[in-house]
Short mmCIF file of C-alpha atoms in Angstrom, two decimals:
data_model
loop_
_atom_site.label_atom_id
_atom_site.label_comp_id
_atom_site.label_asym_id
_atom_site.label_seq_id
_atom_site.Cartn_x
_atom_site.Cartn_y
_atom_site.Cartn_z
CA MET W 73 -69.37 0.93 -70.94
CA GLU W 74 -66.88 2.32 -73.66
CA SER W 75 -66.08 5.12 -71.53
CA THR W 76 -65.56 2.93 -68.24
CA LEU W 77 -63.31 0.92 -70.26
CA GLN W 78 -61.41 3.91 -71.34
CA ARG W 79 -60.90 5.42 -67.76
CA ASP W 80 -59.87 1.83 -66.80
CA GLU W 81 -57.20 1.63 -69.32
CA LYS W 82 -56.20 5.58 -68.51
CA HIS W 83 -55.92 4.29 -64.64
CA LEU W 84 -54.08 1.28 -65.52
CA ALA W 85 -51.28 3.05 -67.78
CA GLU W 86 -50.66 5.92 -65.05
CA ASN W 87 -50.21 2.87 -62.38
CA THR W 88 -47.77 1.00 -64.31
CA SER W 89 -45.85 3.83 -65.82
CA PRO W 90 -41.76 3.68 -65.33
CA SER W 91 -41.65 6.59 -63.26
CA ASN W 92 -44.08 5.03 -60.76
CA ASN W 93 -42.27 1.54 -61.00
CA SER W 94 -38.74 2.80 -61.60
CA ILE W 95 -37.65 1.56 -58.00
CA ASN W 96 -38.50 -2.08 -58.97
CA HIS W 97 -36.21 -1.85 -62.30
CA VAL W 98 -32.93 -3.32 -62.45
CA GLY W 99 -30.14 -0.83 -62.84
CA SER W 100 -32.51 2.02 -61.96
CA THR W 101 -30.63 5.28 -61.39
CA GLU W 102 -33.44 7.31 -60.00
CA GLU W 103 -33.18 8.58 -56.52
CA VAL W 104 -35.56 7.32 -54.07
CA ASP W 105 -36.97 9.66 -51.59
CA LEU W 106 -36.58 8.04 -48.50
CA ALA W 107 -38.81 10.39 -46.74
CA THR W 108 -41.70 9.16 -48.48
CA VAL W 109 -41.20 5.52 -47.70
CA PRO W 110 -43.50 4.36 -45.23
CA ASN W 111 -42.45 2.82 -41.67
CA PRO W 112 -42.17 -0.86 -41.56
CA THR W 113 -45.66 -2.32 -40.63
CA SER W 114 -44.46 -6.07 -40.09
CA LYS W 115 -43.45 -6.72 -36.43
CA LEU W 116 -40.77 -8.66 -37.55
CA GLN W 117 -39.05 -6.14 -39.79
CA ARG W 118 -39.04 -3.65 -37.13
CA PHE W 119 -37.48 -5.75 -34.81
CA ALA W 120 -34.83 -6.62 -37.65
CA ASN W 121 -34.19 -2.87 -37.83
CA ARG W 122 -33.92 -2.36 -34.44
CA LEU W 123 -31.21 -5.35 -34.11
CA GLU W 124 -29.63 -3.83 -36.98
CA ALA W 125 -29.32 -0.28 -35.20
CA ALA W 126 -28.28 -2.15 -31.92
CA ALA W 127 -25.54 -4.96 -32.77
CA GLY W 128 -24.81 -4.05 -36.45
CA ILE W 129 -26.62 -7.19 -37.73
CA GLU W 130 -27.73 -6.89 -41.34
CA ALA W 131 -31.45 -6.63 -41.46
CA ARG W 132 -31.77 -6.03 -45.31
CA GLY W 133 -32.75 -9.30 -46.90
CA ILE W 134 -33.36 -9.21 -50.81
CA GLU W 135 -34.63 -5.95 -51.16
CA ARG W 136 -32.66 -3.68 -53.57
CA VAL W 137 -29.97 -1.41 -52.05
CA PRO W 138 -30.89 2.07 -53.86
CA GLU W 139 -28.08 4.50 -55.08
CA SER W 140 -28.52 6.84 -52.33
CA GLU W 141 -26.82 4.30 -49.94
CA ARG W 142 -24.00 3.82 -52.14
CA GLU W 143 -23.40 7.05 -53.47
CA ARG W 144 -19.33 7.12 -53.27
CA LYS W 145 -16.42 6.96 -55.56
CA TYR W 146 -14.30 3.90 -55.54
CA ALA W 147 -10.88 3.87 -53.55
CA VAL W 148 -7.95 1.86 -53.47
CA LYS W 149 -9.33 -0.07 -50.65
CA ASP W 150 -12.25 -1.19 -52.41
CA TYR W 151 -9.88 -2.91 -55.05
CA LEU W 152 -8.02 -4.48 -52.04
CA TYR W 153 -11.07 -5.80 -50.51
CA MET W 154 -12.24 -7.63 -53.79
CA ALA W 155 -8.74 -9.19 -54.03
CA MET W 156 -8.65 -10.02 -50.43
CA ILE W 157 -12.22 -11.63 -50.27
CA TRP W 158 -11.85 -13.87 -53.19
CA PHE W 159 -8.10 -14.82 -52.20
CA SER W 160 -9.37 -15.79 -48.42
CA ALA W 161 -12.63 -17.39 -49.40
CA ASN W 162 -10.95 -19.84 -52.03
CA CYS W 163 -7.69 -20.37 -50.02
CA THR W 164 -9.28 -23.12 -47.90
CA ALA W 165 -9.08 -27.02 -47.46
CA ASN W 166 -11.93 -28.18 -49.37
CA ASN W 167 -10.24 -26.55 -52.74
CA MET W 168 -6.78 -28.23 -51.82
CA ALA W 169 -8.83 -31.21 -51.68
CA VAL W 170 -10.08 -30.76 -55.22
CA GLY W 171 -6.42 -30.00 -56.27
CA ILE W 172 -5.50 -33.39 -55.21
CA LEU W 173 -8.02 -35.29 -57.21
CA GLY W 174 -6.23 -35.07 -60.58
CA PRO W 175 -3.61 -37.80 -60.01
CA ILE W 176 -5.73 -39.67 -57.40
CA ALA W 177 -9.19 -39.85 -59.38
CA TYR W 178 -7.98 -39.28 -63.29
CA ASP W 179 -4.30 -40.83 -63.14
CA LEU W 180 -3.07 -37.60 -64.29
CA GLY W 181 0.62 -36.57 -64.13
CA PHE W 182 1.95 -33.86 -62.09
CA VAL W 183 2.25 -31.30 -64.77
CA ASP W 184 -1.14 -32.43 -66.36
CA ALA W 185 -3.04 -31.84 -63.22
CA MET W 186 -1.39 -28.46 -62.46
CA ILE W 187 -2.22 -27.31 -66.08
CA CYS W 188 -5.71 -28.61 -66.00
CA CYS W 189 -6.40 -27.19 -62.20
CA LEU W 190 -4.78 -23.90 -63.36
CA PHE W 191 -6.94 -23.14 -66.47
CA GLY W 192 -10.04 -24.74 -64.81
CA THR W 193 -10.07 -22.40 -61.91
CA ILE W 194 -9.25 -19.28 -64.35
CA LEU W 195 -12.23 -20.46 -66.31
CA GLY W 196 -14.45 -20.87 -63.44
CA SER W 197 -13.40 -17.52 -61.65
CA TYR W 198 -13.91 -15.56 -65.01
CA LEU W 199 -17.50 -16.65 -65.07
CA THR W 200 -18.27 -15.87 -61.51
CA ALA W 201 -16.55 -12.41 -61.63
CA TYR W 202 -18.59 -11.68 -64.76
CA ILE W 203 -21.65 -12.79 -62.62
CA SER W 204 -20.58 -10.34 -59.77
CA THR W 205 -20.64 -7.19 -61.75
CA PHE W 206 -24.45 -7.19 -61.65
CA GLY W 207 -24.06 -6.37 -57.92
CA PRO W 208 -23.18 -2.49 -58.40
CA VAL W 209 -25.15 -2.37 -61.53
CA SER W 210 -28.40 -3.48 -60.09
CA GLY W 211 -28.18 -3.23 -56.49
CA ASN W 212 -29.87 -6.77 -56.17
CA ARG W 213 -28.68 -10.14 -55.10
CA THR W 214 -27.79 -12.61 -57.46
CA LEU W 215 -31.01 -14.87 -57.36
CA VAL W 216 -32.99 -11.75 -57.60
CA ILE W 217 -31.48 -10.71 -60.92
CA ALA W 218 -32.37 -14.06 -62.06
CA ARG W 219 -35.92 -13.16 -62.08
CA TYR W 220 -35.19 -10.54 -64.87
CA THR W 221 -32.83 -12.60 -66.88
CA ILE W 222 -34.78 -16.17 -67.01
CA GLY W 223 -38.04 -15.33 -65.24
CA TRP W 224 -40.00 -15.91 -62.40
CA TRP W 225 -40.66 -19.52 -62.31
CA PRO W 226 -37.01 -20.60 -64.01
CA SER W 227 -35.32 -18.60 -61.09
CA LYS W 228 -37.11 -20.59 -58.36
CA LEU W 229 -35.24 -23.53 -59.98
CA CYS W 230 -31.93 -21.54 -59.39
CA VAL W 231 -32.91 -21.06 -55.74
CA LEU W 232 -33.55 -24.68 -55.41
CA LEU W 233 -30.24 -25.82 -56.77
CA ASN W 234 -28.50 -23.02 -55.02
CA LEU W 235 -29.83 -24.54 -51.77
CA VAL W 236 -28.23 -27.86 -52.70
CA ILE W 237 -25.01 -26.41 -53.51
CA GLU W 238 -24.82 -24.23 -50.07
CA LEU W 239 -25.99 -27.02 -48.20
CA GLY W 240 -23.35 -29.56 -49.76
CA TYR W 241 -20.61 -26.82 -49.14
CA GLY W 242 -21.44 -26.08 -45.60
CA VAL W 243 -21.28 -29.91 -44.90
CA VAL W 244 -18.08 -30.49 -46.51
CA ASP W 245 -16.47 -27.28 -45.27
CA THR W 246 -17.65 -28.14 -41.31
CA ILE W 247 -16.71 -31.77 -41.79
CA VAL W 248 -13.22 -30.76 -43.45
CA ALA W 249 -12.93 -28.01 -40.63
CA GLY W 250 -13.88 -30.63 -37.79
CA LEU W 251 -11.31 -33.07 -38.98
CA ILE W 252 -8.42 -30.61 -39.04
CA LEU W 253 -9.28 -29.13 -35.57
CA SER W 254 -9.22 -32.74 -34.15
CA VAL W 255 -6.20 -33.50 -35.93
CA VAL W 256 -4.31 -30.22 -34.71
CA ASN W 257 -5.23 -30.72 -31.28
CA GLY W 258 -3.80 -34.10 -30.99
CA SER W 259 -6.99 -36.21 -30.73
CA GLY W 260 -7.79 -34.10 -27.64
CA MET W 261 -10.74 -32.97 -29.52
CA SER W 262 -13.34 -35.40 -31.16
CA VAL W 263 -14.49 -34.48 -34.84
CA ILE W 264 -17.96 -33.88 -33.76
CA VAL W 265 -16.92 -31.15 -31.58
CA GLY W 266 -14.64 -29.70 -34.37
CA ILE W 267 -17.80 -29.77 -36.43
CA VAL W 268 -19.78 -28.01 -34.04
CA ILE W 269 -17.32 -25.25 -33.42
CA ALA W 270 -16.68 -24.61 -37.32
CA ALA W 271 -20.66 -24.72 -37.73
CA LEU W 272 -20.99 -22.13 -34.77
CA ILE W 273 -18.11 -19.65 -36.47
CA SER W 274 -19.68 -20.19 -39.73
CA TRP W 275 -23.27 -19.21 -38.12
CA MET W 276 -21.75 -16.00 -36.43
CA VAL W 277 -20.25 -14.76 -39.75
CA SER W 278 -23.31 -15.15 -41.81
CA THR W 279 -25.60 -13.70 -39.07
CA PHE W 280 -23.68 -10.73 -38.41
CA GLY W 281 -23.99 -9.70 -42.16
CA ILE W 282 -21.62 -8.39 -44.90
CA LYS W 283 -19.92 -6.00 -42.86
CA PHE W 284 -18.78 -8.55 -40.06
CA PHE W 285 -17.92 -10.77 -43.11
CA ASN W 286 -15.59 -8.15 -44.72
CA MET W 287 -13.65 -7.85 -41.69
CA PHE W 288 -13.64 -11.53 -40.92
CA GLU W 289 -12.09 -12.07 -44.50
CA ARG W 290 -9.61 -9.14 -44.46
CA TYR W 291 -7.55 -11.09 -41.73
CA THR W 292 -8.51 -14.82 -41.90
CA TRP W 293 -6.43 -15.11 -45.28
CA ILE W 294 -2.91 -14.62 -43.02
CA PRO W 295 -3.23 -18.01 -41.15
CA GLN W 296 -4.32 -19.97 -44.24
CA VAL W 297 -1.30 -18.81 -46.41
CA CYS W 298 0.75 -19.82 -43.47
CA ILE W 299 -0.64 -22.96 -43.46
CA LEU W 300 -0.51 -23.54 -46.92
CA PHE W 301 3.28 -22.89 -47.00
CA ILE W 302 3.77 -25.36 -44.16
CA PHE W 303 1.91 -28.07 -46.29
CA VAL W 304 4.06 -27.34 -49.55
CA SER W 305 7.25 -27.16 -47.62
CA VAL W 306 6.41 -30.65 -46.10
CA ALA W 307 4.93 -32.25 -49.15
CA SER W 308 7.37 -30.90 -51.78
CA PRO W 309 10.29 -33.50 -51.23
CA HIS W 310 7.55 -36.15 -52.20
CA PHE W 311 6.21 -34.23 -55.46
CA ASP W 312 6.62 -36.77 -58.42
CA THR W 313 6.93 -34.32 -61.27
CA THR W 314 8.37 -36.79 -63.73
CA THR W 315 5.83 -39.41 -64.15
CA PRO W 316 3.34 -38.96 -66.80
CA SER W 317 -0.37 -39.60 -66.91
CA ALA W 318 -1.33 -43.17 -67.06
CA ALA W 319 -4.17 -43.05 -69.58
CA THR W 320 -3.50 -42.28 -73.37
CA CYS W 321 -5.51 -41.23 -76.44
CA THR W 322 -9.04 -40.28 -76.01
CA ILE W 323 -9.15 -41.64 -72.45
CA LEU W 324 -6.47 -39.03 -71.46
CA ILE W 325 -8.43 -36.21 -73.07
CA GLY W 326 -11.54 -37.06 -71.37
CA ASN W 327 -9.63 -37.23 -68.00
CA ARG W 328 -8.03 -34.02 -68.57
CA LEU W 329 -11.44 -32.42 -69.66
CA SER W 330 -13.33 -33.88 -66.59
CA TYR W 331 -10.57 -32.47 -64.28
CA VAL W 332 -10.66 -29.11 -65.93
CA PHE W 333 -14.66 -28.45 -65.24
CA LEU W 334 -14.07 -30.20 -61.89
CA SER W 335 -11.49 -27.44 -61.02
CA ALA W 336 -13.83 -25.02 -62.55
CA SER W 337 -16.57 -26.24 -60.26
CA GLY W 338 -14.85 -24.84 -57.16
CA PRO W 339 -14.99 -20.89 -58.13
CA LEU W 340 -18.21 -21.59 -59.97
CA GLY W 341 -19.90 -22.55 -56.61
CA TRP W 342 -19.94 -18.88 -55.85
CA SER W 343 -21.67 -17.78 -58.76
CA ALA W 344 -25.17 -18.05 -57.04
CA ALA W 345 -24.11 -15.35 -54.64
CA ALA W 346 -21.41 -13.49 -56.43
CA ALA W 347 -23.16 -10.31 -57.09
CA ASP W 348 -24.27 -10.56 -53.25
CA PHE W 349 -21.02 -9.11 -52.26
CA TYR W 350 -21.19 -6.03 -54.28
CA VAL W 351 -24.68 -4.71 -53.95
CA TYR W 352 -23.16 -1.88 -51.61
CA PHE W 353 -20.58 -0.72 -54.17
CA PRO W 354 -21.39 2.21 -56.31
CA LEU W 355 -21.90 2.23 -60.09
CA LEU W 356 -18.29 3.30 -61.91
#
């Protein structure tokens, strides 16, 4: 019995050695011999691979992106891509709605609201940017990384909360986009039709994967900036920069803090997917 136990322990140690499981480790730098990887046995996986090859749709799910698929050096275009993707993704109507809540919901003056919104956005952006750095390091999606940082079962709570966030953002974005399309069209288009159009465009961008998303975000910021300049030029004569905040003392402090964290929640909403955009980026 003792010899059998020793053989079992030896067999277990060999099968669980780091060299055999290095592909599953976060941040592993060992190269994977793709020739030894078996072909997918699932019909759905084979169909997904054929679809990816034919139409360019990203078939990779939560699987880790190995270093062999992202061995290259950083170029200037990579840094431009990082700037454009976040500028484009946050230069949207729903974030403008957050910007006007300071005076409306918290009775803050123009200067107070602008400063609180600025520092809240910087705080949320900094935290999201930190999470995004795990993408090139590990090659894993954000919620997959959560398995290694907080454990298997707690990460499921993160997934559940992320579903709520994504559904909420999707509903708000499509409704706002539908309202804008309806107004711009001169009431010739109903809000429901505008919502359906916005939902279909979002579905196309998300279905075709990160490559199509990169191309989409590379140019979509141009009309957004033009619209923002139009908004500012129309609304600037009505800006009230002299009226102070309505509340005083502790109530004013509470309103300021509330608005700071409300502003931070905008970029923080991307934190659950921040590393996903960089899984194809190489290590520095």
